[in-house]
Short mmCIF file of C-alpha atoms (C1' of nucleotides) in Angstrom, two decimals:
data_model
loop_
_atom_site.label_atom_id
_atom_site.label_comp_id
_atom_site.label_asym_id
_atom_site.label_seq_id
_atom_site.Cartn_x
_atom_site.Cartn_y
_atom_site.Cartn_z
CA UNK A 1 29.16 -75.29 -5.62
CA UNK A 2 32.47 -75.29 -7.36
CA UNK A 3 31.79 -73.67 -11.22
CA UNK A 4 35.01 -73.46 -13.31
CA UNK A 5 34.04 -71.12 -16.59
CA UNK A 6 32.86 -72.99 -19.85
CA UNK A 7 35.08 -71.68 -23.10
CA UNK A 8 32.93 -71.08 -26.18
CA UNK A 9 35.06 -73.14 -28.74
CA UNK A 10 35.62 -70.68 -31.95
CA UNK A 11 34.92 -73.24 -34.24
CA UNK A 12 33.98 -77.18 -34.89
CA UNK A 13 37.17 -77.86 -34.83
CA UNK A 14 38.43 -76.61 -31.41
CA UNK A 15 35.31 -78.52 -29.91
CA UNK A 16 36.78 -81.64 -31.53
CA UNK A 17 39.54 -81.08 -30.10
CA UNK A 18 38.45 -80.62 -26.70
CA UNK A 19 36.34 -83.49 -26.71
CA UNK A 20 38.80 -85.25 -27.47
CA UNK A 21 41.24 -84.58 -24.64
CA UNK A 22 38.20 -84.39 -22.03
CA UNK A 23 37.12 -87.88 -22.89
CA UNK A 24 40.73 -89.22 -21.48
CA UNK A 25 39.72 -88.13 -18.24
CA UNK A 26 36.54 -89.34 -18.33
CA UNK A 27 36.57 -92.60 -15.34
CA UNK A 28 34.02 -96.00 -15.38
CA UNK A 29 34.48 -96.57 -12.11
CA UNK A 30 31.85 -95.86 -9.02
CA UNK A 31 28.75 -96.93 -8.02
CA UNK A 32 25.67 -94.44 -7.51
CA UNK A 33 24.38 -96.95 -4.34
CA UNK A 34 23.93 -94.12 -1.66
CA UNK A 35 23.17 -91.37 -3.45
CA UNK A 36 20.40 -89.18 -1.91
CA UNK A 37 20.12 -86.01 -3.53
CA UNK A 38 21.21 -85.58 -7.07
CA UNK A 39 20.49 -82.68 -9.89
CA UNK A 40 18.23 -83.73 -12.85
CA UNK A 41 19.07 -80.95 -15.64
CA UNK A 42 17.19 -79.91 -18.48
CA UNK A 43 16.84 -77.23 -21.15
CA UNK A 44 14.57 -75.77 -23.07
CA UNK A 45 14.38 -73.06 -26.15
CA UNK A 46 12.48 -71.39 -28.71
CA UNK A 47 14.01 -69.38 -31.42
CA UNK A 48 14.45 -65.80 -30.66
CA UNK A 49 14.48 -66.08 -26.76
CA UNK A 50 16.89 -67.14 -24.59
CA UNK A 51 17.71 -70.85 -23.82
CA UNK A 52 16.78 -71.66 -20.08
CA UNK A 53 18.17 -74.38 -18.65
CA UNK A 54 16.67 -75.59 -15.47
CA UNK A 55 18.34 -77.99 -12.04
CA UNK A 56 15.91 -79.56 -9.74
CA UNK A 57 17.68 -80.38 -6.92
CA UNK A 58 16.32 -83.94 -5.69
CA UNK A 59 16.09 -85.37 -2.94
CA UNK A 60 15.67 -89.71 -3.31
CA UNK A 61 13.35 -89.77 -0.22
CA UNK A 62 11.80 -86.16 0.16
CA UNK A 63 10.96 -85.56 -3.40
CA UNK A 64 11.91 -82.20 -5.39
CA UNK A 65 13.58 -79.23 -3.31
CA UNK A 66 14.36 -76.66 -5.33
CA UNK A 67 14.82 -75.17 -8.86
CA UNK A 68 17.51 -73.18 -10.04
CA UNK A 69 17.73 -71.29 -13.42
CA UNK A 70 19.54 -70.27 -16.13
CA UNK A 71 19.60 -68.33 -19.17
CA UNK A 72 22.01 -67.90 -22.29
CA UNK A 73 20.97 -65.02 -25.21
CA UNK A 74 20.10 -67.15 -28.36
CA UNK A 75 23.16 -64.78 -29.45
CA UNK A 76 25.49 -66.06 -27.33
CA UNK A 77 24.66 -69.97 -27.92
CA UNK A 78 26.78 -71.84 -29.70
CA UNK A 79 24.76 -73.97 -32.49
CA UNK A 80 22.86 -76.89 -32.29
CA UNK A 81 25.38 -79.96 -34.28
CA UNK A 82 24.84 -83.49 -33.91
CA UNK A 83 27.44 -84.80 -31.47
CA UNK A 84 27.96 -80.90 -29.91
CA UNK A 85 25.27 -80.83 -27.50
CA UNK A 86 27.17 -79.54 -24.91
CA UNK A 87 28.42 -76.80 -26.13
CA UNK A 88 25.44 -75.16 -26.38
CA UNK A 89 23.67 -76.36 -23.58
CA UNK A 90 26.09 -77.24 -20.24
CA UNK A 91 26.85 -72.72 -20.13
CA UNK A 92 23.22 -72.66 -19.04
CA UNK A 93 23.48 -75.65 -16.90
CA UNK A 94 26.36 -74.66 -14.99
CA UNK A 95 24.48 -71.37 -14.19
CA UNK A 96 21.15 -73.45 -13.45
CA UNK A 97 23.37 -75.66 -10.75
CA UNK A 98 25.53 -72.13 -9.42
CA UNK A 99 21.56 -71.20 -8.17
CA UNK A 100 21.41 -74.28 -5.75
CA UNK A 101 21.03 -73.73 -2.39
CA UNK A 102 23.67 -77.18 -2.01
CA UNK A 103 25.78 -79.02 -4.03
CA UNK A 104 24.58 -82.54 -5.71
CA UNK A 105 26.47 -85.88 -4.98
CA UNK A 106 25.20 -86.82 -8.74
CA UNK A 107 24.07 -84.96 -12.30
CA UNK A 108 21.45 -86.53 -14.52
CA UNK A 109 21.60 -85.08 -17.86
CA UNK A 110 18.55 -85.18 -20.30
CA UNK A 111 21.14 -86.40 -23.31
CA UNK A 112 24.35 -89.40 -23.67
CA UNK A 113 27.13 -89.90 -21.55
CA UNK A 114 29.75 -91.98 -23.12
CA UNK A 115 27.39 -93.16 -25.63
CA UNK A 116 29.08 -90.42 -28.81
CA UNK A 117 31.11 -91.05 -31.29
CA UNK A 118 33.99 -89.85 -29.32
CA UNK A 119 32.96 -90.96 -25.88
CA UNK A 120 32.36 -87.45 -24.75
CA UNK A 121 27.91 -86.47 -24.51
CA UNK A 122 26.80 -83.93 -22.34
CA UNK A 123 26.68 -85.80 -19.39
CA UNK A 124 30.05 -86.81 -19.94
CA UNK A 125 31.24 -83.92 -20.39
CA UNK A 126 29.82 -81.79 -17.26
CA UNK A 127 30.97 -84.55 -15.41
CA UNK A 128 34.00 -84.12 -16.25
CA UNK A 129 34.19 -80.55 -15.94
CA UNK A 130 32.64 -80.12 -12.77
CA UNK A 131 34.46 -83.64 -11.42
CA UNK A 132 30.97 -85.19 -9.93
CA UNK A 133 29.31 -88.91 -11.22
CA UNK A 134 26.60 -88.34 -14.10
CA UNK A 135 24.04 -90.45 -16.09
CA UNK A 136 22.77 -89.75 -19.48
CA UNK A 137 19.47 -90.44 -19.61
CA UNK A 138 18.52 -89.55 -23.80
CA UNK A 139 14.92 -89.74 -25.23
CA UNK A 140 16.94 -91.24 -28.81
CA UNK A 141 20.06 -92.88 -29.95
CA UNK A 142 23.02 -90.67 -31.01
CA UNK A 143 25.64 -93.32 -31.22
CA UNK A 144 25.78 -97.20 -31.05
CA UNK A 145 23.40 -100.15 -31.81
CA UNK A 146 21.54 -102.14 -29.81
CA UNK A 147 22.67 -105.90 -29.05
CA UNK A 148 19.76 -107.33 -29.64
CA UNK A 149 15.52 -106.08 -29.95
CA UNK A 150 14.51 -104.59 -26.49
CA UNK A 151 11.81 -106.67 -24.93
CA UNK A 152 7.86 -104.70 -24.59
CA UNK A 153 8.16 -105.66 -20.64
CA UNK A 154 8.54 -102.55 -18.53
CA UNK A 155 12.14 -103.26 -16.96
CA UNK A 156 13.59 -104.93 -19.43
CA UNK A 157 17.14 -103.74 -21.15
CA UNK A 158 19.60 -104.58 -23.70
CA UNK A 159 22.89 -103.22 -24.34
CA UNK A 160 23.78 -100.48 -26.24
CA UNK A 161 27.24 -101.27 -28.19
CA UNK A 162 29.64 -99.49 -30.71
CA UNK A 163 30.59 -100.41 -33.71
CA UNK A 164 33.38 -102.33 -32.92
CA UNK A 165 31.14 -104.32 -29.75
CA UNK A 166 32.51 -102.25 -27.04
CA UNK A 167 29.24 -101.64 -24.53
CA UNK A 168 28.55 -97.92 -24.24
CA UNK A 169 25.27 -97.84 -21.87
CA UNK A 170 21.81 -99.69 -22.18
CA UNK A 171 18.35 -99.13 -24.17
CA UNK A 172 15.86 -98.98 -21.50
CA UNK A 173 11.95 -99.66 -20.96
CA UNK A 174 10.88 -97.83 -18.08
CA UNK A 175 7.44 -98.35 -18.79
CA UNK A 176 4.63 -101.22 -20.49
CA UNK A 177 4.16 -98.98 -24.13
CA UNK A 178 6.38 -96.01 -24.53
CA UNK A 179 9.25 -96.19 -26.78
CA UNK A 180 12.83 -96.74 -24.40
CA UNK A 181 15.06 -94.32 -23.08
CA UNK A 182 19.15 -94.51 -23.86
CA UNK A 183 20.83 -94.40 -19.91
CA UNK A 184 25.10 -94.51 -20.48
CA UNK A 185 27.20 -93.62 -17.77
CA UNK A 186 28.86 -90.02 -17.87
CA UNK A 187 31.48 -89.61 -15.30
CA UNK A 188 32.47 -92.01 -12.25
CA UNK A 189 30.20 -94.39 -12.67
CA UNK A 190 30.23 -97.72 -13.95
CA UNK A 191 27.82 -99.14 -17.35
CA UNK A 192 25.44 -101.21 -14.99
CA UNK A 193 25.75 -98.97 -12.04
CA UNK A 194 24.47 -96.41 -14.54
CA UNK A 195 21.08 -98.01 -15.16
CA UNK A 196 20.95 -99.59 -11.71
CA UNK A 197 20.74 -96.02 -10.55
CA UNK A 198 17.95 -94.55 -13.23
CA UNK A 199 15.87 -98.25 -12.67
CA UNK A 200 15.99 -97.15 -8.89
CA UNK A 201 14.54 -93.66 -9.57
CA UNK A 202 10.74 -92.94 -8.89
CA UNK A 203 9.16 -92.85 -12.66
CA UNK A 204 5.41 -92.10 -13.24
CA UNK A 205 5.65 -92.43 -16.81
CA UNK A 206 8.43 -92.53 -19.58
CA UNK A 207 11.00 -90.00 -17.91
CA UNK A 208 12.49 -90.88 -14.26
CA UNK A 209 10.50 -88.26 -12.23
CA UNK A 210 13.75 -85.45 -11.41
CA UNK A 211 14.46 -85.72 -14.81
CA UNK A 212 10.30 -84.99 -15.91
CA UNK A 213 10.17 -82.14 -13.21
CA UNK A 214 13.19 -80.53 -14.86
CA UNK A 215 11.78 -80.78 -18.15
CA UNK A 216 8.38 -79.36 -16.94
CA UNK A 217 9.79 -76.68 -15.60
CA UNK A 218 11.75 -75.82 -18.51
CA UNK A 219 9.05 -75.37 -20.33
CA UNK A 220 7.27 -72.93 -17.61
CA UNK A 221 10.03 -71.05 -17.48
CA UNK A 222 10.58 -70.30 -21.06
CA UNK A 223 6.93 -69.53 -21.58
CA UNK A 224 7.66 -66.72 -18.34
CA UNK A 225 9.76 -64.98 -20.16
CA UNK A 226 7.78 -63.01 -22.05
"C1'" DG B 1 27.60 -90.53 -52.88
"C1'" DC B 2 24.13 -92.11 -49.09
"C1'" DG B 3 22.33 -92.33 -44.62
"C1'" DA B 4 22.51 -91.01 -39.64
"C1'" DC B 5 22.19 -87.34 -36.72
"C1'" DA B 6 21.33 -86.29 -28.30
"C1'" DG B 7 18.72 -81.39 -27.73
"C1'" DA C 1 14.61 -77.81 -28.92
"C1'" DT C 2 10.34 -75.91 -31.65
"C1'" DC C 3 6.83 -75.73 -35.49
"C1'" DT C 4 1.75 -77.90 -35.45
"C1'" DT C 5 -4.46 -80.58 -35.42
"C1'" DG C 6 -6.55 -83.85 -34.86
"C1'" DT C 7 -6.85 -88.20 -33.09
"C1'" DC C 8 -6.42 -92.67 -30.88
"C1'" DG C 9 -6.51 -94.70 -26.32
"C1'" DC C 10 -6.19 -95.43 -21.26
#
DNA sequence: GCGACAG
DNA sequence: ATCTTGTCGC
């Protein structure tokens, strides 16, 4: 697929900058109905090894079909801030997703879309850069509050707003018992589009299932490297 | 000043 | 993300 280069910023301040004039191009519109095969990316890292960063290519009806890889020197990685996830992490994605045999209509991102303080979370913002839809799909809250208490039922959601009440994606139980999952839109796709598409995805337990294969084999990965 | 803070 | 033991529960 198409991979335009990812600029380290120099500094906090550059990134805010760039945030900033990526989230104007970021677009609500676009529904995820059709979608077969998508890319569920995750990363994973241990201090003084490489980050690896991992795309399972998905298929909706044939199940997992292929794992690409990638790997950025801890030296290399730009830090870990609040609000700057992407930074460090979507220069290893892009070289996970340059290792798939095809191209994804859709990203899932293990982090927020439009639900950051300036509109712009990973998912977001490698939508934007790579110009193809994207959910976030976040284990916690970044940004936001919820509109009201999230229901125990498995299903169930309530919507995530900002501080001034503008919606910015949807707490989600995707399962009886386990604490909910943040899904906001990244890049051409629309709020409830967003968690139509992540409620329609197989999920075994807490994770949606692309999104739990990436992460497991994150973790094998980074273990293999030694 | 205090609290919050994706991975 | 990772560091970490046992422990509660299906």
């Amino acid at each position: 697929m198409d991979l335009p280069p990812f600029p380290k910023p120099s500094s906090l301040e550059e990134a805010l900058r760039l945030q900033e004039a990526l989230a104007k191009r970021v677009r609500l519109e676009g529904s995820l109905e059709g979608v077969k095969l998508l890319a569920a990316l995750d990363a994973s890292h241990k201090r003084g090894k490489p980050l690896v960063a991992v795309a399972v290519l998905y298929h909706l009806e044939r199940g997992p079909l292929f794992v690409g890889q990638g790997l950025v020197p801890e030296e290399a990685l730009f830090p870990y801030v609040p609000g700057f996830l992407s930074f460090r992490e979507a220069p290893a994605y892009l070289q996970a997703l340059k290792a798939l045999p095809e191209a994804p209509e859709a990203l899932l991102l293990d982090g927020q879309g439009i639900a950051h303080p300036r509109g712009l979370g990973i998912a977001s913002h490698l939508g934007v850069h790579l110009d193809l839809p994207s959910v976030g799909v976040a284990k916690s809250l970044l940004y936001g509050r919820l509109e009201r208490p999230l229901p125990q039922e498995a299903g169930s959601a309530v919507r995530l707003l900002s501080p001034e009440g503008c919606p910015l994606g949807y707490a989600y139980r995707s399962r009886t018992g386990v604490r909910p999952l943040y899904v906001s839109p990244g890049h051409r796709v629309g709020l409830e589009e967003a968690l139509a598409f992540v409620k329609g995805l197989p999920t075994r337990f807490r994770l949606p299932e692309p999104l739990r294969l990436a992460h497991l084999e994150a973790g094998k990965a980074l273990k293999a490297l030694d």
